[in-house]
mmCIF file of C-alpha atoms in Angstrom:
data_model
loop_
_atom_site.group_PDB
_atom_site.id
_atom_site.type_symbol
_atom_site.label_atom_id
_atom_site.label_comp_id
_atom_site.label_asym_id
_atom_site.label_seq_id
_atom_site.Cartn_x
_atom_site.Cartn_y
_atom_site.Cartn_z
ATOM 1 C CA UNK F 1 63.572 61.497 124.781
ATOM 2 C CA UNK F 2 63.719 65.048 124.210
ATOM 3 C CA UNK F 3 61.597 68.225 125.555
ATOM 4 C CA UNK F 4 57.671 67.136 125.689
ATOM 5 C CA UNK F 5 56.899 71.135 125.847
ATOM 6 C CA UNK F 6 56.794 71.848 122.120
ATOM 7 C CA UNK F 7 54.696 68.628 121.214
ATOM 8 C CA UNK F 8 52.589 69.227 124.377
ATOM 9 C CA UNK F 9 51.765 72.523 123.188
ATOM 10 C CA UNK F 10 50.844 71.109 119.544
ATOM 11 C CA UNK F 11 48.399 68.723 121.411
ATOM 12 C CA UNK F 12 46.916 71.810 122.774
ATOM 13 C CA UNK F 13 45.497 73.333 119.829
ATOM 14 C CA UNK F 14 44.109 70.172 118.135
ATOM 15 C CA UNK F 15 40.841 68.200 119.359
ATOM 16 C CA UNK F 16 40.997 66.488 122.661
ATOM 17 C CA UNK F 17 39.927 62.864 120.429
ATOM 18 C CA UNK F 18 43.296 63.598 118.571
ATOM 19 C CA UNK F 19 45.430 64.642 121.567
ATOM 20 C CA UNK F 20 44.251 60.838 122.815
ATOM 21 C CA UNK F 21 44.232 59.485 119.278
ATOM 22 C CA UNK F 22 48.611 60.827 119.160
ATOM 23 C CA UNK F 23 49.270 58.916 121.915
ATOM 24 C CA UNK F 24 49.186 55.581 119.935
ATOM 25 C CA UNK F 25 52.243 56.916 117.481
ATOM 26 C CA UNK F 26 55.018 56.523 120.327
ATOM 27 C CA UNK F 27 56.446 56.032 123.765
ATOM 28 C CA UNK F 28 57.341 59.955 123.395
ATOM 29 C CA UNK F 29 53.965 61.210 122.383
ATOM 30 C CA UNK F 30 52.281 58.776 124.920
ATOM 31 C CA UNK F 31 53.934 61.019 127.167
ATOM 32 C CA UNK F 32 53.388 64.239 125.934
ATOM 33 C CA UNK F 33 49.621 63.317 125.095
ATOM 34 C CA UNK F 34 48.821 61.960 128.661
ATOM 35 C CA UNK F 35 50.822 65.041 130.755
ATOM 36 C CA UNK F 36 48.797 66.511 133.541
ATOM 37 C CA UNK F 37 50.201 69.959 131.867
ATOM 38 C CA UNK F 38 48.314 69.230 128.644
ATOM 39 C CA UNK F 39 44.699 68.121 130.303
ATOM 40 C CA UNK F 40 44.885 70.332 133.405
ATOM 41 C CA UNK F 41 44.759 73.435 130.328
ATOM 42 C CA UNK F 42 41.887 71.083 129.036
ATOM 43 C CA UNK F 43 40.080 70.883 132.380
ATOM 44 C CA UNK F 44 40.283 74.189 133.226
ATOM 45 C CA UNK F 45 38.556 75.687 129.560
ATOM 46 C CA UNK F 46 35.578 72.627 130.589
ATOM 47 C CA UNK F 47 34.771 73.589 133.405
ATOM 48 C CA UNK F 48 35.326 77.812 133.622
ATOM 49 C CA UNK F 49 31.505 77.928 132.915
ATOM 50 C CA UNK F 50 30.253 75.013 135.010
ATOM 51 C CA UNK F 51 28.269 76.224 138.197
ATOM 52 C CA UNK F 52 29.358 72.487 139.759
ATOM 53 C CA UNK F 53 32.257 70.070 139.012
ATOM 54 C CA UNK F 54 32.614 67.195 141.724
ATOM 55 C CA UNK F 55 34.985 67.410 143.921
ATOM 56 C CA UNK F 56 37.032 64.161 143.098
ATOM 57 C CA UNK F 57 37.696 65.530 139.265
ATOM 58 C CA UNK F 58 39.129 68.547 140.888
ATOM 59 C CA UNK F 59 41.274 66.473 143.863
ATOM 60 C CA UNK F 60 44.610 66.229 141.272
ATOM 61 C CA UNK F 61 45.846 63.544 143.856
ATOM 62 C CA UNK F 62 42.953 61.454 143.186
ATOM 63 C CA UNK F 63 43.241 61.128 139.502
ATOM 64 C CA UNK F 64 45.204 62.398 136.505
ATOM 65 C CA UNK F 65 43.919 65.282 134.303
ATOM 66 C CA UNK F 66 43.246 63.120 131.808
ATOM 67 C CA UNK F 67 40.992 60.981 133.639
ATOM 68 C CA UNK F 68 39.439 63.452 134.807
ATOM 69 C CA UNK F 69 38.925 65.450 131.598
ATOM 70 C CA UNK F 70 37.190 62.175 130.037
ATOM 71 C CA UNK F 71 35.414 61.455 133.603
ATOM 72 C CA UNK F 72 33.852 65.307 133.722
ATOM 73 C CA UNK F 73 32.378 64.833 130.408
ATOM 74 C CA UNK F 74 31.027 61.709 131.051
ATOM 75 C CA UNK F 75 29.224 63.225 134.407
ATOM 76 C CA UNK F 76 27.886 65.650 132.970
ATOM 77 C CA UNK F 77 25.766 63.509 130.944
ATOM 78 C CA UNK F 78 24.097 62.170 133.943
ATOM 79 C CA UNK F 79 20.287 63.098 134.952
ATOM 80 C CA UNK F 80 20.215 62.550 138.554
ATOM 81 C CA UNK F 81 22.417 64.488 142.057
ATOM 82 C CA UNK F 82 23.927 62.420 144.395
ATOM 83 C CA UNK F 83 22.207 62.902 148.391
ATOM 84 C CA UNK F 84 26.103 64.175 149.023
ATOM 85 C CA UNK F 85 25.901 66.730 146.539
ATOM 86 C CA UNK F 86 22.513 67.826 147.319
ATOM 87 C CA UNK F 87 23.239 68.539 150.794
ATOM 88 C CA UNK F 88 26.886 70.026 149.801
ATOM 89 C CA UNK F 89 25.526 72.839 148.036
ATOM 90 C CA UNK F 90 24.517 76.196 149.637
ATOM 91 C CA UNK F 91 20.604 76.498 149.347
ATOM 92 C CA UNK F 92 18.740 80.001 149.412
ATOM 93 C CA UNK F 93 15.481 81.531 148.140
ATOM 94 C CA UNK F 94 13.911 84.654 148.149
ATOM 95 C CA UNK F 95 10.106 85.670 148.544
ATOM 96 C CA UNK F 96 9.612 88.924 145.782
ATOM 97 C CA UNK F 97 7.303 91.577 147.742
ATOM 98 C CA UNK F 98 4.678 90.656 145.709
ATOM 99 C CA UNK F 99 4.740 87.403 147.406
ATOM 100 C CA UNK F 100 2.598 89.308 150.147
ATOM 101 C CA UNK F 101 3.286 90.454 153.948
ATOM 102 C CA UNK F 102 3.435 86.938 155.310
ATOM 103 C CA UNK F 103 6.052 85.631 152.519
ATOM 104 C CA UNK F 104 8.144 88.552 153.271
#
């Protein structure tokens, strides 16, 4: 079939809809369009500035990076923490010395 490199790299600079969109024109760009290369680069640019990602769109065993590029931006849209995210995160405050002697 040929390299996927090139093409993969021309799926890189175009919107993630037309990466997806490519990968109806052929076996050969089906490939190229779906490669864990491709969406791991994808991933990585969504979620440099997020303070959380789940765990299981990080776990590359669990899912492809496609599926998990698509399934990140879908979370994100949610309004609501799971309990096992709540109690996964590291919690601390701090009392200002305003706050008083007994806050301090």
């Amino acid at each position: 079939l040929g390299a996927p490199a090139p093409l993969e790299h021309v799926l890189s600079l175009v919107a993630a809809e037309d990466a997806v969109a490519s990968m109806f024109v052929s076996q050969f760009w089906r490939a190229c369009a779906s490669s864990d290369a491709l969406w791991a680069a994808r991933c990585h640019d969504l979620w440099s500035d997020k303070a959380y990602v789940p765990t299981r769109f990080k776990d590359m065993a669990a899912m492809s990076r496609l599926e998990a590029y698509w399934g990140s931006l879908k979370d994100a849209s949610r309004l609501a923490i799971t309990v096992e995210e709540l109690c996964s995160f590291r919690w601390s405050c701090r009392m200002k010395g305003w706050a008083g002697p007994d806050w301090t």
